[in-house]
Short mmCIF file of C-alpha atoms in Angstrom, two decimals:
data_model
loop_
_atom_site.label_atom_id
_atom_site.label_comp_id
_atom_site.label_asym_id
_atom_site.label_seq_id
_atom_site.Cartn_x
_atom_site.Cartn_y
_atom_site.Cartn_z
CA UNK L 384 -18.61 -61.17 46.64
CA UNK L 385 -21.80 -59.73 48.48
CA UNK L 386 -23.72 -56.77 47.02
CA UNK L 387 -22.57 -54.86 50.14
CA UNK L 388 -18.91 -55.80 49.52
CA UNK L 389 -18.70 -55.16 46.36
CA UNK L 390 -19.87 -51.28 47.05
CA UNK L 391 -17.64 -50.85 49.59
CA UNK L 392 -14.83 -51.65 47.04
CA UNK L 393 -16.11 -49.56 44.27
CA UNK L 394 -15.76 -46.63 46.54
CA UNK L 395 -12.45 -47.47 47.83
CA UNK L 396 -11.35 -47.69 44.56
CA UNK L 397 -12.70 -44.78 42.90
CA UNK L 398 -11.32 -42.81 46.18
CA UNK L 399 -7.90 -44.19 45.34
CA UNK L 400 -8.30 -42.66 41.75
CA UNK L 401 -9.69 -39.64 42.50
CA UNK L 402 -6.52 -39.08 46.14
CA UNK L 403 -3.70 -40.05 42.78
CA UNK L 404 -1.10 -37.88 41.49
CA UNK L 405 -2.54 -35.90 38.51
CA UNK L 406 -6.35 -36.47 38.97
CA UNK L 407 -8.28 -33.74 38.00
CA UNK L 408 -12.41 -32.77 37.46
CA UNK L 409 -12.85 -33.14 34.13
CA UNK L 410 -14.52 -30.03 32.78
CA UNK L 411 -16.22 -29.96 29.54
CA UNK L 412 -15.39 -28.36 26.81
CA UNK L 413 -18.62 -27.25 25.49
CA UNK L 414 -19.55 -25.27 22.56
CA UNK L 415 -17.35 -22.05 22.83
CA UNK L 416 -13.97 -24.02 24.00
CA UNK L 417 -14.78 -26.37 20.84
CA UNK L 418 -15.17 -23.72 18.45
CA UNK L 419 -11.98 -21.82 19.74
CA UNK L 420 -9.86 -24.81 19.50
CA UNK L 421 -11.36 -25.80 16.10
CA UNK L 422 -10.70 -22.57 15.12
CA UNK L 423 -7.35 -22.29 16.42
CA UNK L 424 -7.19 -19.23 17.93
CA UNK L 425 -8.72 -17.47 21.33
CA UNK L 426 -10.05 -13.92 20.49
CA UNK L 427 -10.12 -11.72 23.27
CA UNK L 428 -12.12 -8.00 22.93
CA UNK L 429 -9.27 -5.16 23.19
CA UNK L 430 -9.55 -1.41 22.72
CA UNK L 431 -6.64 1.32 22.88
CA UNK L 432 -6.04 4.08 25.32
CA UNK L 433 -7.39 2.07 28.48
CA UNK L 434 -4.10 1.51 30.18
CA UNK L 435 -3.58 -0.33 32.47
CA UNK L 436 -5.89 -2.20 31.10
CA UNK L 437 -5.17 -2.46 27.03
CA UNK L 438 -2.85 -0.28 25.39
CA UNK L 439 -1.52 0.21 21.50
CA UNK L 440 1.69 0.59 20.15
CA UNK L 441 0.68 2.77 17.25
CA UNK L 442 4.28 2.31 15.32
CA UNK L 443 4.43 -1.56 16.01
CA UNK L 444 0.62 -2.42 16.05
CA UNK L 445 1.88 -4.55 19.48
CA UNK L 446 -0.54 -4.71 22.49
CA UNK L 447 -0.14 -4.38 26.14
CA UNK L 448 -1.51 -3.76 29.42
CA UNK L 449 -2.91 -6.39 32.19
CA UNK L 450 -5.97 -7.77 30.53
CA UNK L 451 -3.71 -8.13 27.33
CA UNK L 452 -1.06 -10.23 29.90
CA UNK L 453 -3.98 -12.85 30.93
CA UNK L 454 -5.78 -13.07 26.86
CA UNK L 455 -1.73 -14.29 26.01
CA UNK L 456 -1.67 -17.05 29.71
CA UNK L 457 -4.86 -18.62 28.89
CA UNK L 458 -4.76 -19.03 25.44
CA UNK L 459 -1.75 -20.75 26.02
CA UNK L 460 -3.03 -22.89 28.79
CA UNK L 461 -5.90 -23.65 26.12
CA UNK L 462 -3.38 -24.70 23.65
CA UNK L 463 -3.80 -21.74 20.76
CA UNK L 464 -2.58 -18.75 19.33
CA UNK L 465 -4.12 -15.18 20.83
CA UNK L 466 -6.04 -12.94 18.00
CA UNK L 467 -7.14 -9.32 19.84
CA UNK L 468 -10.49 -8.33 17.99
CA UNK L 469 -10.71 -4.37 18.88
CA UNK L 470 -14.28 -3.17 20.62
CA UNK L 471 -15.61 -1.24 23.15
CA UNK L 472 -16.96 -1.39 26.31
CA UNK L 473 -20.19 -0.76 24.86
CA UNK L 474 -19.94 -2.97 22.29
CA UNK L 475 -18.53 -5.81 23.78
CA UNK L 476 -21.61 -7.75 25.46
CA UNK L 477 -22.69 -7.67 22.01
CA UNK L 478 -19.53 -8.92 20.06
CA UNK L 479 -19.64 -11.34 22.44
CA UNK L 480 -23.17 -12.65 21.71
CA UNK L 481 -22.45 -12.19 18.19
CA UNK L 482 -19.48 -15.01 18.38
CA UNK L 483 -17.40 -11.69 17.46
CA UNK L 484 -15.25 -12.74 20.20
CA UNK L 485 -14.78 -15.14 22.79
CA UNK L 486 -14.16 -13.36 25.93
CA UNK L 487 -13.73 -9.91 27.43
CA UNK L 488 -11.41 -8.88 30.63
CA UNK L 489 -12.19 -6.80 33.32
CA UNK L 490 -15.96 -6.35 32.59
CA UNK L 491 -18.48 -5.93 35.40
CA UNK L 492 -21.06 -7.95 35.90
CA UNK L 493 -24.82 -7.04 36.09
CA UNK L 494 -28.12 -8.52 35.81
CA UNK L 495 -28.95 -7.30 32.83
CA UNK L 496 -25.64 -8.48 30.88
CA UNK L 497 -25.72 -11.75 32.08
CA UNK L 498 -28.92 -12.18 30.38
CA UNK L 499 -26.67 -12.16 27.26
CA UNK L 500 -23.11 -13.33 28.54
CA UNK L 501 -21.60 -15.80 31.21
CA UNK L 502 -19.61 -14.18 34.17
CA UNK L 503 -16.45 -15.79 35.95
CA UNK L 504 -15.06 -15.27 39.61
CA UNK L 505 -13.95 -11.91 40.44
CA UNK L 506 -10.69 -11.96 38.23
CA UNK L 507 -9.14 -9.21 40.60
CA UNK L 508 -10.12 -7.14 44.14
CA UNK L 509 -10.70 -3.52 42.90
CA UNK L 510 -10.35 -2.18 46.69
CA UNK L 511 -11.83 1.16 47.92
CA UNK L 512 -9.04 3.51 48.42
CA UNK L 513 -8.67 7.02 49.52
CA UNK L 514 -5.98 9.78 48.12
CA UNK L 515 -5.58 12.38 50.65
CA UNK L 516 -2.77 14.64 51.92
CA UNK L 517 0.04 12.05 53.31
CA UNK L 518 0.44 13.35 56.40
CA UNK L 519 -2.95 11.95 57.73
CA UNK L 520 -2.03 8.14 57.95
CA UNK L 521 -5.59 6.70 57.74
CA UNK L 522 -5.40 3.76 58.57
CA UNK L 523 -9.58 2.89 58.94
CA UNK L 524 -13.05 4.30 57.05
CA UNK L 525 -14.25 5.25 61.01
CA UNK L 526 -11.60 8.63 60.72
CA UNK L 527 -13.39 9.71 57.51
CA UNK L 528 -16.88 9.06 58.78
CA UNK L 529 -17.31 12.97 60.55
CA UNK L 530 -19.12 15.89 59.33
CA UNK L 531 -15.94 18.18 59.41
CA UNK L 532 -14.27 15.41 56.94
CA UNK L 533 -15.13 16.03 53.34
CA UNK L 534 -14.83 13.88 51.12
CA UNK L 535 -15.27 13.45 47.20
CA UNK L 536 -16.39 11.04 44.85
CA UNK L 537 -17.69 11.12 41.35
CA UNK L 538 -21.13 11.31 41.76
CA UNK L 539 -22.98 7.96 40.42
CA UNK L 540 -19.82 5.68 40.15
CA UNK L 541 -19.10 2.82 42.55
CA UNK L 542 -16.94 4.53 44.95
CA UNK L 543 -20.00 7.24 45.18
CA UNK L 544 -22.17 4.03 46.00
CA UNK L 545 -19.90 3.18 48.73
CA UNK L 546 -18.77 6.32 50.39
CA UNK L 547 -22.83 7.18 50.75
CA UNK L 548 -22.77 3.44 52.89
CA UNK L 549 -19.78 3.58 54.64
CA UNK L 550 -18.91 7.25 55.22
CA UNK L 551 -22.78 8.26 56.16
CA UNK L 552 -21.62 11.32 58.57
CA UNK L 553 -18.85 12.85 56.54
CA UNK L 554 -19.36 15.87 54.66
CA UNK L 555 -19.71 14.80 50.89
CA UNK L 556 -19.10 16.46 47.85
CA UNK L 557 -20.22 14.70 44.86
CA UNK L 558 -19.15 16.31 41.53
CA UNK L 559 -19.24 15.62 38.34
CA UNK L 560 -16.57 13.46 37.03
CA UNK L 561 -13.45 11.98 38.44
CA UNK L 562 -11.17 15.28 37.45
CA UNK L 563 -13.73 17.50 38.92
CA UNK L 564 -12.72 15.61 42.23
CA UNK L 565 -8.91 16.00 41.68
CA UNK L 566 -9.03 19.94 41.10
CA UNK L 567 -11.37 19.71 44.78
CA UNK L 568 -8.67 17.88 46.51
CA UNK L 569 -6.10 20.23 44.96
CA UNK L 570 -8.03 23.16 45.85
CA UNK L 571 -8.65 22.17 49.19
CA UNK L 572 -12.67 22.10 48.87
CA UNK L 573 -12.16 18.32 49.76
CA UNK L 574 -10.10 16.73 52.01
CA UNK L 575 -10.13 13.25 50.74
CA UNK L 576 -10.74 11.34 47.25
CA UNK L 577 -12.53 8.03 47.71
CA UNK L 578 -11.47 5.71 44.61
CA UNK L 579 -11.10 2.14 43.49
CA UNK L 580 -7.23 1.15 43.48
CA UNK L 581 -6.71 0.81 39.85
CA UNK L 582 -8.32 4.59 39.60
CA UNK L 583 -6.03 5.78 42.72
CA UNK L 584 -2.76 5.07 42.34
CA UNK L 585 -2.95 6.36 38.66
CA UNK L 586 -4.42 9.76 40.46
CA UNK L 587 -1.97 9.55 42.86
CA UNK L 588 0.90 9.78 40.81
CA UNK L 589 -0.47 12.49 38.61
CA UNK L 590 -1.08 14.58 42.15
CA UNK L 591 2.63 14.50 43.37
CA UNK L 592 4.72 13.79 46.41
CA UNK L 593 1.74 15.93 48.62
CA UNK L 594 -0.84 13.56 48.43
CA UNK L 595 -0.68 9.89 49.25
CA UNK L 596 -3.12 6.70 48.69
CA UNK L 597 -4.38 4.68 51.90
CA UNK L 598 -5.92 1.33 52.17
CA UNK L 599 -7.90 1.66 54.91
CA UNK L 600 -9.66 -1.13 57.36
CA UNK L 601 -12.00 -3.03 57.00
CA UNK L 602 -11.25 -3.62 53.32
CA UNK L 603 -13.99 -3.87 50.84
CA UNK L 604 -14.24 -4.13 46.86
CA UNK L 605 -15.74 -4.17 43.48
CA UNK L 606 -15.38 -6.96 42.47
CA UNK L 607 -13.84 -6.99 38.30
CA UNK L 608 -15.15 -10.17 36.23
CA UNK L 609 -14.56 -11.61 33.26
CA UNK L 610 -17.44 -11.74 30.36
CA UNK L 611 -17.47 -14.87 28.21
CA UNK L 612 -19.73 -16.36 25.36
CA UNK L 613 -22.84 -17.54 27.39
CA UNK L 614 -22.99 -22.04 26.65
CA UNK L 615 -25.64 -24.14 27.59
CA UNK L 616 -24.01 -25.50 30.98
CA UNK L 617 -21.67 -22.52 31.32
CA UNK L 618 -18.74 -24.48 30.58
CA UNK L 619 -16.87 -22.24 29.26
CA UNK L 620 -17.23 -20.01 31.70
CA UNK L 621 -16.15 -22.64 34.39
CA UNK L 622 -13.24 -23.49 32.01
CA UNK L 623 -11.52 -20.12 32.70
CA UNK L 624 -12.70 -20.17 36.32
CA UNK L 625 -10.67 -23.35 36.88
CA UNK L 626 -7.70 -21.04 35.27
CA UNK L 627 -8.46 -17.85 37.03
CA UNK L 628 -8.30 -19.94 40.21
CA UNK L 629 -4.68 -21.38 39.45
CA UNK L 630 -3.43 -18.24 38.60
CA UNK L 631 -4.89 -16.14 41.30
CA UNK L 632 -3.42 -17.94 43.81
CA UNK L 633 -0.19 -18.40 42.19
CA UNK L 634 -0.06 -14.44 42.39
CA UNK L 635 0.33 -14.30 38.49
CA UNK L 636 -2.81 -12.05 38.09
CA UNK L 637 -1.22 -9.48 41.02
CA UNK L 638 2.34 -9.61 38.91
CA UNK L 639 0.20 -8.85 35.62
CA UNK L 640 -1.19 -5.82 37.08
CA UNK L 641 1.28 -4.26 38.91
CA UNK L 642 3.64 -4.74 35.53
CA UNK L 643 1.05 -2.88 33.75
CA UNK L 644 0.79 0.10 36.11
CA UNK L 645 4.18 0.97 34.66
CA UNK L 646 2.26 2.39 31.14
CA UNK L 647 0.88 5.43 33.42
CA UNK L 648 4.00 5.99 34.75
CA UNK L 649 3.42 4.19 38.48
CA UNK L 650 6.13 1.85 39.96
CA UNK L 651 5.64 -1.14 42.98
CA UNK L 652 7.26 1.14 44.81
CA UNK L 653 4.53 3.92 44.35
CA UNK L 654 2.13 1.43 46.05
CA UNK L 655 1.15 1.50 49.15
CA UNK L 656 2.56 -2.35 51.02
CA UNK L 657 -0.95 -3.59 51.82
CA UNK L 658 -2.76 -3.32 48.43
CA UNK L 659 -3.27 -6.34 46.69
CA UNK L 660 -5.30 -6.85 43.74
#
């Protein structure tokens, strides 16, 4: 067989492996998958009174909540029992530089954690909402965007960040916290709350039948990572990613947190059709 020949088979054949039933990219395991298999357990960063996100059951010690739903899924993909290691959200870039724990849901990349800590995909689309009597039917950012519109967002957060770019000729009042912004709405010093779904349809509910949540066009979002102990290739971190993937489009991560909404009191039917997460 000729040099040229022969290549030309090598590639056929390591096509034919790679097109087969079952072939996967390998991806390695690396230091922090080693250690949590060796160990025998995946410990995931938890802290109470954060539904949807983690919530205690003070009489059984039992955990719940969306982020709690995922820890339990991927330590059983990885093979091992789930230990929940309660922090902060302070504290967790540090317990997980400290090997205190091996990976923390729904926290928010930035430049200057990822100096410490590896980031996955976005885990979930937080999209920009807006809670406003439920008459109005908006149904895209352009009806908000007009001086006799006011709107209100707690001043510094992301939605504040995003109403200041996309709502640039409404009238905006930016108070102090997210309740300051409820008793406006309420009040009728605002005619509109701008919030991230998860925030929204937990306001929502609290405000009654008279106000309603819209998702309105063009959709945008902040996008919610997960933080995991930084390795020297990021495998780890590409590890869950490969999961995250799966179970994104599967819809699994969308069942998780719609489940969860049901600790603050908000049913699928509370949501509006068109939000997604």
């Amino acid at each position: 067989m000729n040099r040229r020949k022969f290549i030309q088979t090598t590639l056929l054949g390591s096509a034919a492996v790679m097109l087969a039933p079952g072939f996967s990219w390998a991806v390695e395991d690396g230091a922090t998958l080693k250690s949590i298999k060796d160990r025998g357990a995946l410990r995931i960063g938890v802290f109470n009174g954060t539904p949807p996100y983690y919530q205690k059951n003070l009489a059984t010690g039992e955990w719940d909540g969306f982020c709690v739903s995922m820890g339990r899924d991927l330590a059983e993909y990885i093979g091992v029992p789930l230990e929940m290691v309660e922090t902060t959200w302070g504290n967790s870039v540090m317990d997980l530089q400290g090997g205190k724990i091996d990976i923390m849901f729904a926290l928010s990349n930035n430049p200057e954690r990822a100096k410490s800590v590896d980031f996955t995909e976005a885990m979930m689309d937080n999209v920009f909402t807006v809670i406003t009597n439920k008459d109005r039917e908006v149904k895209n950012w352009e009806e908000l965007n007009k001086s006799e519109i006011r709107v209100t967002v707690d001043l510094g957060s992301t939605q504040d960040l995003f109403a200041r770019k996309t709502l640039p000729n409404c009238t905006l009042v930016a108070l102090k916290g997210a309740d300051e912004t409820v008793i406006a709405l309420q009040s009728g010093r605002a005619d509109a709350i701008v919030q991230v779904a998860l925030m929204s349809v937990v306001t929502a509910h609290k405000l009654g039948s008279k106000f309603k949540v819209f998702v309105p066009e063009p959709l945008d979002s902040q996008p919610t990572t997960i933080g995991v102990r930084k390795d020297e290739k990021g495998e780890f971190r590409d590890y869950v990613d490969v999961w995250l993937k799966k179970r994104r489009e599967e819809g699994k991560v969308n069942e998780w947190i719609v489940s969860s909404l049901s600790l603050v009191g908000v049913q699928p039917s509370d949501l509006p059709p068109t939000l997604k997460f």
